[in-house]
Phi, psi and omega in degrees: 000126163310150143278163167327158145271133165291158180274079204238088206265098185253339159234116153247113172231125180219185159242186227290310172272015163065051141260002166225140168229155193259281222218128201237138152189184160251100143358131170165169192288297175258092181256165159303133192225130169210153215243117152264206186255250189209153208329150160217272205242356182273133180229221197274320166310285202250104149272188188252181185282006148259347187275318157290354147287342184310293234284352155301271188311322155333277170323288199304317180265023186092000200262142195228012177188181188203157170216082220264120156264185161212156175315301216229099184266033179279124161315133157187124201299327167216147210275350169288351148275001185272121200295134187311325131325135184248144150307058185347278191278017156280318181310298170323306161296313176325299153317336199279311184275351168294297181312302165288331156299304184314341201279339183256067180180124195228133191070037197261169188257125191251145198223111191269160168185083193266312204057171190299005162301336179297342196248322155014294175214150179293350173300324180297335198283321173306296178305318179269345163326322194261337163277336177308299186259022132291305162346285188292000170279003175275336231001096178281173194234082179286147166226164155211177193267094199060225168259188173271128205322201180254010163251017150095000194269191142253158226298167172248159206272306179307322138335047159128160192244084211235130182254343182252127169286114198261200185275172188180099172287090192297325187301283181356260185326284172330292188314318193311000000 
């Protein structure tokens, strides 16, 4: 059996008032990249109870580092908390910093896991739309966590005790 991984958080980007945040990881040769809907209480210190399922499937699957992005980054603990309006220029940054982790890492395996919270306000979907295709001049290797929800999303990391990662047809799932 593995051990824990320690928690040891070497990227943290947030803004000024830690009310968004774009990129929480561990720095590492192969790491995991995994796209929620957006942030809620873990930060370079402490995680929350999606970041210790990452870092299980992180673990479980070959992986030596993680990089948890989001559709959206503005905190919120539950996502209905999240404004009905989207923030042009929180996106925007968000793509800017999205954008710049991608540039050293060609293939990497991206584990989207929104789960049906992406449909929450019509702006998340719209958003990741815009992280898929930065994304893909990278050629990701998409996964997700068992199958897809019965609305078709993929699973969120809290959701279901699933230990293996599948394929996940980002063209398919867009087009819908």
């Amino acid at each position: 059996m593995k051990h824990p991984m320690n928690y040891n958080i070497d990227k943290y980007i947030k803004n000024e008032d830690n009310s968004a945040r774009f990129v929480l990881g561990m720095d590492s040769r192969n790491p995991l990249f995994v796209i929620g809907v957006n942030p809620s209480t873990a930060d370079d210190r402490k995680p929350d109870a999606t970041i210790r399922r990452i870092m299980g499937y992180m673990q479980r699957n070959g992986f030596d580092g993680f990089y948890m992005l989001n559709v959206y980054p503005m905190r919120a603990t539950f996502p209905k908390e999240l404004p009905n309006e989207w923030n042009e220029n929180l996106h925007k940054q968000n793509i800017q910093h999205i954008e710049a982790l991608f540039l050293n890492h060609d293939n990497p395996t991206v584990l989207t896991a929104f789960g049906d919270t992406i449909r929450i306000r019509p702006y998340l979907k719209k958003c990741f739309v815009d992280i898929a295709s930065i994304i893909s001049i990278h050629n990701p290797r998409w996964k997700m966590i068992g199958n897809p929800t019965k609305l078709g999303n993929p699973r969120h990391p809290c959701r279901g005790n699933y230990q293996s990662l599948y394929d996940f047809d980002v063209n398919k799932y867009l087009s819908r």
